[in-house]
Amino acid sequence: MRAEAGAPSLASLCALFLRVGCTSFGGYMSMVSALQHAVVTRRGLLTDQDVLDGVTLASVLPGPVAINTVAYVGYRLRGAAGACVSVCAAVLPAFAFMVLLATLYFRWGRLPQADRLFMGIMPAVAAVVLAAGWRMCRAAVAGWREALLAAGALILLLTWPGLSATLAVVVASALIGRLWFREAGGAPATPGARGGAGVLLATPVVLVPLFAAQAAVPVKLLAAFGGMSLLMFGGGYVSIPVLQHAVVDTYGWVTAREFADAIALTQLTPGPVLIAAAFIGLKVGGPAGAVAATVGVFTPTAVLMVGCAHGLQRCCASGAVRSALRGVRAAGAGMVIAAAFAIGRMAAPVWLSPVLFALALALMLRWRIEAFWVVPLCGAIGFFLL
């Protein structure tokens, strides 16, 4: 329940979420924490439980958890217009950072000095993704069944890379989770909740035709990233295999090295890892392409989030949804670890790469240093020692 009787204006919402977006370095929990501090602690616009409800629903749905939570909070405060303004304001700082960095990259990224910098960054990015996968394993793998799902996803994506494998993992893990974890589902699903489970499982299939869009470059980028966004269950890092297989293997918009560099640059920007879409869109279609790709990757899941907000209680109470999500989360941990292997293979075959990988992993897991500091540090070491 909202704590204040008067809803904030759209202008004040825009200013609030611009500040949140500018300070959200270090992953989705950083943005969620900044959002909670701004909306609950400082202004009392919502309660902690309201924000937690948004995070819970965002975890069930595809797309980036932080941006979907922003959409939920904006919707609670000012309806659909509030959701639109809040998401745009939260994404704008990361978009501006990424476009600037991508422009510099495409202009000077092939210089020897820049190559030395990225030779140091790549092992650190592999460590960032592996650390995320490890944290997801600790949270999602509670027994041998979850471990089997995670290991199966890891092995499948390492031996059969491709968008079809990623889609197969998402759908199969949801179905298996629905069967294996039936006892842990909680209250029996109501007809409306079963509909929520249907959305969870059927959305990727319904939107696959979007990948076939043949139109002007910005429109094709919008359609392709819009379709991909609805395959991305489990948060930003799980999206890396989906993005990589689509933009590298299927469309050929960027090379494997450029994709890895895009993921590296996301660690230097605030906001979600999916802002890598702006990098890809900029290369393919210039500024208009960057805008189209960014709108495509964030808008469909935010709209889905707002559409599901009314059915929050039924969705989260549904045994079908919670059981399916438990399976997807376990498999998602394996998918993230597979992505770490894929990025690690792109690191330069020099003596310093495993050293930087181990250093970055230790800094994040042992001393809990944020990736925002670890990635530039490893880049600087590579620059001076290689």
Coordinates of C-alpha atoms in Angstrom, one line a residue:
M1 CA 0.0 0.0 0.0
R2 CA 1.3 3.5 -0.9
A3 CA 2.4 5.4 2.2
E4 CA 1.5 8.8 0.8
A5 CA -2.0 9.9 -0.3
G6 CA -0.7 12.1 -3.2
A7 CA 1.0 10.3 -6.1
P8 CA 4.2 11.9 -7.4
S9 CA 4.2 13.8 -10.7
L10 CA 5.6 12.2 -13.8
A11 CA 8.4 14.8 -13.8
S12 CA 9.4 13.9 -10.2
L13 CA 9.3 10.2 -11.1
C14 CA 11.5 10.9 -14.1
A15 CA 14.0 12.8 -11.9
L16 CA 13.9 10.1 -9.2
F17 CA 14.6 7.3 -11.6
L18 CA 17.3 9.2 -13.5
R19 CA 19.2 9.4 -10.2
V20 CA 18.6 5.7 -9.6
G21 CA 19.8 4.8 -13.0
C22 CA 23.0 7.0 -12.6
T23 CA 24.0 5.3 -9.4
S24 CA 23.2 1.6 -10.2
F25 CA 26.7 0.3 -10.9
G26 CA 27.4 -3.3 -9.9
G27 CA 24.4 -5.4 -11.1
Y28 CA 20.7 -5.6 -10.7
M29 CA 20.7 -5.7 -6.9
S30 CA 22.4 -2.4 -7.0
M31 CA 19.5 -0.9 -8.9
V32 CA 16.9 -2.6 -6.7
S33 CA 18.7 -1.3 -3.6
A34 CA 18.9 2.2 -4.9
L35 CA 15.2 2.0 -5.9
Q36 CA 14.2 0.8 -2.4
H37 CA 16.2 3.6 -0.8
A38 CA 14.7 6.3 -3.0
V39 CA 11.1 5.2 -3.0
V40 CA 10.7 3.6 0.4
T41 CA 13.3 5.0 2.8
R42 CA 13.6 8.6 1.6
R43 CA 10.2 9.3 0.3
G44 CA 7.8 6.7 1.8
L45 CA 5.9 6.3 -1.5
L46 CA 5.7 2.6 -1.1
T47 CA 6.4 0.0 1.6
D48 CA 9.3 -2.5 1.6
Q49 CA 6.7 -5.3 1.0
D50 CA 5.5 -3.5 -2.1
V51 CA 9.0 -3.4 -3.6
L52 CA 9.5 -7.1 -2.6
D53 CA 6.3 -8.0 -4.4
G54 CA 7.7 -6.3 -7.5
V55 CA 11.0 -8.2 -7.2
T56 CA 9.1 -11.5 -6.8
L57 CA 6.9 -10.9 -9.9
A58 CA 10.0 -9.8 -11.9
S59 CA 11.7 -13.0 -10.9
V60 CA 8.8 -15.1 -12.4
L61 CA 8.7 -13.2 -15.7
P62 CA 11.3 -13.0 -18.4
G63 CA 13.6 -10.0 -18.8
P64 CA 15.9 -8.0 -16.5
V65 CA 14.7 -8.2 -12.8
A66 CA 15.8 -4.6 -12.0
I67 CA 14.1 -2.9 -15.0
N68 CA 11.0 -5.0 -14.5
T69 CA 10.9 -4.0 -10.9
V70 CA 11.2 -0.4 -11.9
A71 CA 8.2 -0.9 -14.3
Y72 CA 6.2 -2.4 -11.4
V73 CA 7.0 0.5 -9.0
G74 CA 6.2 3.1 -11.6
Y75 CA 2.9 1.4 -12.4
R76 CA 2.0 1.3 -8.7
L77 CA 2.7 5.0 -8.4
R78 CA 1.3 6.5 -11.6
G79 CA -0.2 3.7 -13.7
A80 CA 1.0 2.9 -17.2
A81 CA 2.4 6.4 -17.8
G82 CA 4.4 6.1 -14.6
A83 CA 5.8 2.7 -15.6
C84 CA 6.8 4.1 -19.0
V85 CA 8.5 7.2 -17.6
S86 CA 10.2 5.2 -14.8
V87 CA 11.7 2.6 -17.2
C88 CA 12.9 5.2 -19.7
A89 CA 14.5 7.3 -17.0
A90 CA 16.2 4.3 -15.4
V91 CA 17.6 3.0 -18.7
L92 CA 18.7 6.4 -20.1
P93 CA 22.0 6.7 -18.1
A94 CA 23.1 3.2 -19.1
F95 CA 22.1 3.8 -22.7
A96 CA 24.1 7.1 -22.8
F97 CA 27.2 5.5 -21.2
M98 CA 27.0 2.5 -23.6
V99 CA 26.6 4.6 -26.8
L100 CA 29.6 6.7 -25.8
L101 CA 31.8 3.8 -25.0
A102 CA 30.7 1.9 -28.1
T103 CA 31.4 4.9 -30.3
L104 CA 34.9 5.1 -28.8
Y105 CA 35.3 1.4 -29.2
F106 CA 34.4 1.3 -32.9
R107 CA 36.6 4.3 -33.6
W108 CA 39.7 3.2 -31.6
G109 CA 39.0 -0.3 -30.5
R110 CA 41.4 -1.9 -33.0
L111 CA 44.5 0.2 -31.9
P112 CA 47.2 -1.9 -30.2
Q113 CA 46.8 0.0 -27.0
A114 CA 43.1 -0.8 -26.9
D115 CA 43.8 -4.4 -27.7
R116 CA 46.1 -4.6 -24.7
L117 CA 43.4 -3.1 -22.5
F118 CA 40.8 -5.6 -23.7
M119 CA 43.2 -8.5 -23.3
G120 CA 43.2 -7.7 -19.6
I121 CA 39.4 -7.1 -19.5
M122 CA 38.3 -10.3 -21.1
P123 CA 39.5 -12.7 -18.3
A124 CA 37.9 -10.4 -15.8
V125 CA 34.5 -10.5 -17.6
A126 CA 34.7 -14.3 -17.7
A127 CA 35.2 -14.2 -13.9
V128 CA 32.3 -11.7 -13.5
V129 CA 30.0 -14.1 -15.3
L130 CA 31.3 -17.2 -13.5
A131 CA 30.9 -15.4 -10.1
A132 CA 27.3 -14.6 -11.0
G133 CA 26.7 -18.2 -12.0
W134 CA 28.2 -19.4 -8.7
R135 CA 25.9 -17.1 -6.7
M136 CA 22.9 -18.3 -8.7
C137 CA 23.9 -21.9 -8.0
R138 CA 24.1 -21.3 -4.3
A139 CA 20.6 -19.7 -4.4
A140 CA 18.9 -22.0 -6.8
V141 CA 20.5 -25.5 -6.3
A142 CA 19.1 -26.9 -3.1
G143 CA 19.2 -30.7 -4.0
W144 CA 20.2 -33.3 -6.5
R145 CA 17.4 -32.5 -8.8
E146 CA 18.3 -28.8 -9.2
A147 CA 22.0 -29.8 -9.5
L148 CA 21.0 -32.2 -12.3
L149 CA 19.1 -29.5 -14.2
A150 CA 22.0 -27.0 -13.8
A151 CA 24.5 -29.6 -15.0
G152 CA 22.3 -30.7 -17.9
A153 CA 22.0 -27.1 -19.1
L154 CA 25.7 -26.5 -18.8
I155 CA 26.6 -29.6 -20.7
L156 CA 24.0 -29.0 -23.4
L157 CA 25.0 -25.5 -24.1
L158 CA 28.8 -26.4 -24.1
T159 CA 28.2 -29.3 -26.6
W160 CA 25.3 -27.9 -28.6
P161 CA 25.6 -24.1 -28.7
G162 CA 22.8 -22.2 -30.4
L163 CA 19.6 -20.3 -29.9
S164 CA 17.5 -23.5 -30.3
A165 CA 19.5 -25.2 -27.4
T166 CA 18.8 -22.2 -25.2
L167 CA 15.1 -22.2 -26.0
A168 CA 15.0 -26.0 -25.4
V169 CA 16.7 -25.6 -22.0
V170 CA 14.2 -22.9 -20.9
V171 CA 11.1 -24.8 -21.9
A172 CA 12.3 -28.2 -20.8
S173 CA 13.5 -27.0 -17.4
A174 CA 10.2 -25.3 -16.8
L175 CA 8.3 -28.5 -17.7
I176 CA 10.6 -30.7 -15.6
G177 CA 10.4 -28.3 -12.7
R178 CA 6.6 -28.4 -12.9
L179 CA 6.7 -32.2 -12.5
W180 CA 9.6 -32.6 -10.1
F181 CA 8.8 -29.8 -7.6
R182 CA 5.1 -30.2 -7.5
E183 CA 5.1 -30.7 -3.7
A184 CA 6.9 -27.3 -3.2
G185 CA 4.4 -25.3 -5.1
G186 CA 2.4 -24.0 -2.2
A187 CA -1.3 -23.3 -2.7
P188 CA -3.2 -25.0 -5.5
A189 CA -3.3 -23.0 -8.6
T190 CA -6.5 -21.1 -9.4
P191 CA -7.7 -20.9 -13.1
G192 CA -6.1 -17.5 -13.3
A193 CA -2.8 -18.7 -11.9
R194 CA -2.7 -21.6 -14.3
G195 CA -3.1 -19.0 -17.0
G196 CA 0.0 -17.4 -15.6
A197 CA 1.9 -20.6 -16.0
G198 CA 0.7 -20.9 -19.5
V199 CA 2.2 -17.4 -20.3
L200 CA 5.4 -18.5 -18.7
L201 CA 5.8 -21.5 -20.9
A202 CA 4.1 -20.4 -24.1
T203 CA 5.4 -16.9 -24.5
P204 CA 8.7 -17.9 -26.2
V205 CA 6.9 -20.1 -28.7
V206 CA 4.3 -17.4 -29.6
L207 CA 6.9 -14.8 -30.2
V208 CA 9.5 -16.8 -32.2
P209 CA 8.0 -15.5 -35.5
L210 CA 9.4 -12.1 -34.6
F211 CA 12.8 -13.3 -35.4
A212 CA 11.8 -13.7 -39.1
A213 CA 11.0 -10.0 -39.5
Q214 CA 12.4 -8.7 -42.8
A215 CA 12.2 -4.9 -42.8
A216 CA 14.3 -1.8 -42.4
V217 CA 17.3 -2.3 -40.1
P218 CA 15.8 -0.4 -37.1
V219 CA 12.5 -2.3 -37.4
K220 CA 14.4 -5.6 -37.7
L221 CA 16.5 -4.8 -34.7
L222 CA 13.3 -3.9 -32.7
A223 CA 11.5 -7.1 -33.7
A224 CA 14.6 -9.3 -33.1
F225 CA 15.5 -7.9 -29.7
G226 CA 11.8 -7.8 -28.7
G227 CA 11.5 -11.5 -29.4
M228 CA 14.8 -12.4 -27.6
S229 CA 13.7 -10.4 -24.5
L230 CA 10.9 -12.8 -23.9
L231 CA 13.2 -15.8 -23.9
M232 CA 15.4 -14.4 -21.1
F233 CA 14.2 -16.0 -17.9
G234 CA 16.4 -15.7 -14.9
G235 CA 17.9 -12.2 -15.1
G236 CA 20.6 -10.4 -17.1
Y237 CA 23.4 -12.9 -17.0
V238 CA 21.2 -15.8 -18.2
S239 CA 20.5 -13.6 -21.2
I240 CA 24.1 -13.7 -22.4
P241 CA 23.8 -17.1 -24.2
V242 CA 20.5 -16.0 -25.8
L243 CA 22.0 -12.8 -27.1
Q244 CA 25.3 -14.4 -28.2
H245 CA 23.7 -17.2 -30.2
A246 CA 21.2 -14.8 -31.9
V247 CA 23.5 -11.8 -32.7
V248 CA 26.7 -13.8 -33.4
D249 CA 25.6 -17.1 -34.8
T250 CA 22.1 -16.4 -36.3
Y251 CA 22.2 -12.8 -37.5
G252 CA 26.0 -12.3 -37.7
W253 CA 25.6 -8.7 -36.5
V254 CA 28.8 -8.8 -34.4
T255 CA 31.7 -11.1 -34.1
A256 CA 32.3 -13.3 -31.1
R257 CA 35.1 -11.0 -30.0
E258 CA 32.9 -7.9 -30.4
F259 CA 30.1 -9.5 -28.4
A260 CA 32.5 -10.3 -25.6
D261 CA 33.8 -6.7 -25.7
A262 CA 30.2 -5.5 -25.5
I263 CA 29.6 -7.5 -22.3
A264 CA 32.9 -6.1 -20.9
L265 CA 31.7 -2.6 -21.5
T266 CA 28.4 -3.3 -19.7
Q267 CA 30.5 -3.7 -16.5
L268 CA 31.6 -0.1 -16.9
T269 CA 28.1 1.3 -17.2
P270 CA 25.2 1.6 -14.7
G271 CA 22.2 -0.5 -15.2
P272 CA 21.6 -4.0 -16.6
V273 CA 23.8 -6.2 -18.7
L274 CA 21.2 -6.2 -21.4
I275 CA 22.3 -2.6 -22.3
A276 CA 24.7 -4.5 -24.6
A277 CA 21.9 -4.3 -27.0
A278 CA 22.7 -0.6 -27.6
F279 CA 26.3 -1.6 -28.6
I280 CA 25.0 -4.2 -31.1
G281 CA 22.3 -1.8 -32.5
L282 CA 24.9 1.0 -32.9
K283 CA 27.1 -1.2 -35.0
V284 CA 24.3 -2.5 -37.2
G285 CA 22.1 0.6 -37.6
G286 CA 23.9 3.6 -36.1
P287 CA 22.1 5.7 -33.5
A288 CA 18.7 4.7 -34.7
G289 CA 19.7 1.1 -34.4
A290 CA 20.9 1.6 -30.9
V291 CA 17.6 3.1 -29.9
A292 CA 15.6 0.4 -31.6
A293 CA 17.6 -2.5 -30.0
T294 CA 17.4 -0.9 -26.6
V295 CA 13.6 -0.3 -26.9
G296 CA 13.2 -3.9 -28.2
V297 CA 15.1 -5.6 -25.4
F298 CA 13.4 -3.7 -22.5
T299 CA 9.9 -2.8 -23.7
P300 CA 8.1 -6.2 -24.1
T301 CA 9.0 -7.6 -20.7
A302 CA 8.2 -4.2 -19.0
V303 CA 4.7 -4.3 -20.7
L304 CA 4.3 -7.9 -19.6
M305 CA 5.2 -6.9 -16.1
V306 CA 2.6 -4.1 -16.0
G307 CA 0.0 -6.5 -17.5
C308 CA 0.7 -9.1 -14.8
A309 CA 0.7 -6.6 -11.9
H310 CA -3.0 -7.0 -11.3
G311 CA -2.7 -10.8 -11.0
L312 CA 0.4 -10.6 -8.7
Q313 CA -1.1 -12.6 -5.8
R314 CA -2.5 -15.4 -8.0
C315 CA 0.7 -15.7 -10.0
C316 CA 3.0 -15.9 -7.0
A317 CA 0.7 -18.2 -5.1
S318 CA 0.5 -20.6 -8.1
G319 CA 2.1 -23.9 -7.5
A320 CA 2.5 -24.4 -11.3
V321 CA 4.4 -21.1 -11.7
R322 CA 6.6 -21.5 -8.7
S323 CA 7.5 -25.1 -9.6
A324 CA 8.3 -24.2 -13.2
L325 CA 10.3 -21.2 -12.0
R326 CA 12.3 -23.4 -9.7
G327 CA 13.4 -25.6 -12.6
V328 CA 14.2 -22.6 -14.8
R329 CA 16.3 -21.0 -12.1
A330 CA 18.4 -24.1 -11.6
A331 CA 18.9 -24.5 -15.3
G332 CA 19.7 -20.8 -15.6
A333 CA 22.6 -21.2 -13.2
G334 CA 24.1 -23.8 -15.6
M335 CA 23.5 -21.5 -18.6
V336 CA 25.4 -18.6 -16.9
I337 CA 28.4 -20.9 -16.2
A338 CA 28.3 -22.0 -19.8
A339 CA 28.4 -18.4 -20.9
A340 CA 31.4 -17.9 -18.6
F341 CA 33.2 -20.7 -20.5
A342 CA 32.3 -19.2 -23.8
I343 CA 33.7 -15.8 -22.9
G344 CA 36.7 -17.3 -21.3
R345 CA 37.7 -19.0 -24.5
M346 CA 37.9 -15.6 -26.1
A347 CA 40.6 -14.4 -23.7
A348 CA 44.1 -14.1 -25.2
P349 CA 46.2 -17.3 -24.8
V350 CA 48.9 -15.6 -22.8
W351 CA 50.3 -16.3 -19.3
L352 CA 48.5 -13.3 -17.8
S353 CA 45.0 -14.4 -18.7
P354 CA 44.5 -17.2 -16.1
V355 CA 46.2 -14.9 -13.5
L356 CA 43.8 -12.1 -14.1
F357 CA 40.9 -14.5 -14.1
A358 CA 41.9 -15.9 -10.7
L359 CA 42.5 -12.4 -9.4
A360 CA 39.1 -11.1 -10.5
L361 CA 37.3 -14.2 -9.2
A362 CA 39.0 -13.8 -5.8
L363 CA 38.2 -10.1 -5.5
M364 CA 34.5 -10.7 -6.2
L365 CA 33.9 -13.9 -4.3
R366 CA 36.3 -13.5 -1.4
W367 CA 36.4 -9.8 -0.8
R368 CA 33.1 -8.9 -2.5
I369 CA 34.6 -6.1 -4.6
E370 CA 32.1 -4.8 -7.2
A371 CA 32.7 -5.7 -10.9
F372 CA 32.7 -1.9 -11.6
W373 CA 36.1 -1.8 -9.9
V374 CA 37.5 -5.2 -10.8
V375 CA 37.1 -5.0 -14.6
P376 CA 39.0 -1.7 -15.1
L377 CA 41.7 -2.9 -12.7
C378 CA 42.3 -6.0 -14.8
G379 CA 42.2 -3.9 -17.9
A380 CA 44.9 -1.6 -16.6
I381 CA 47.1 -4.5 -15.5
G382 CA 46.7 -6.0 -19.0
F383 CA 47.5 -2.6 -20.6
F384 CA 50.8 -2.2 -18.7
L385 CA 52.0 -5.9 -18.6
L386 CA 51.1 -7.1 -22.1

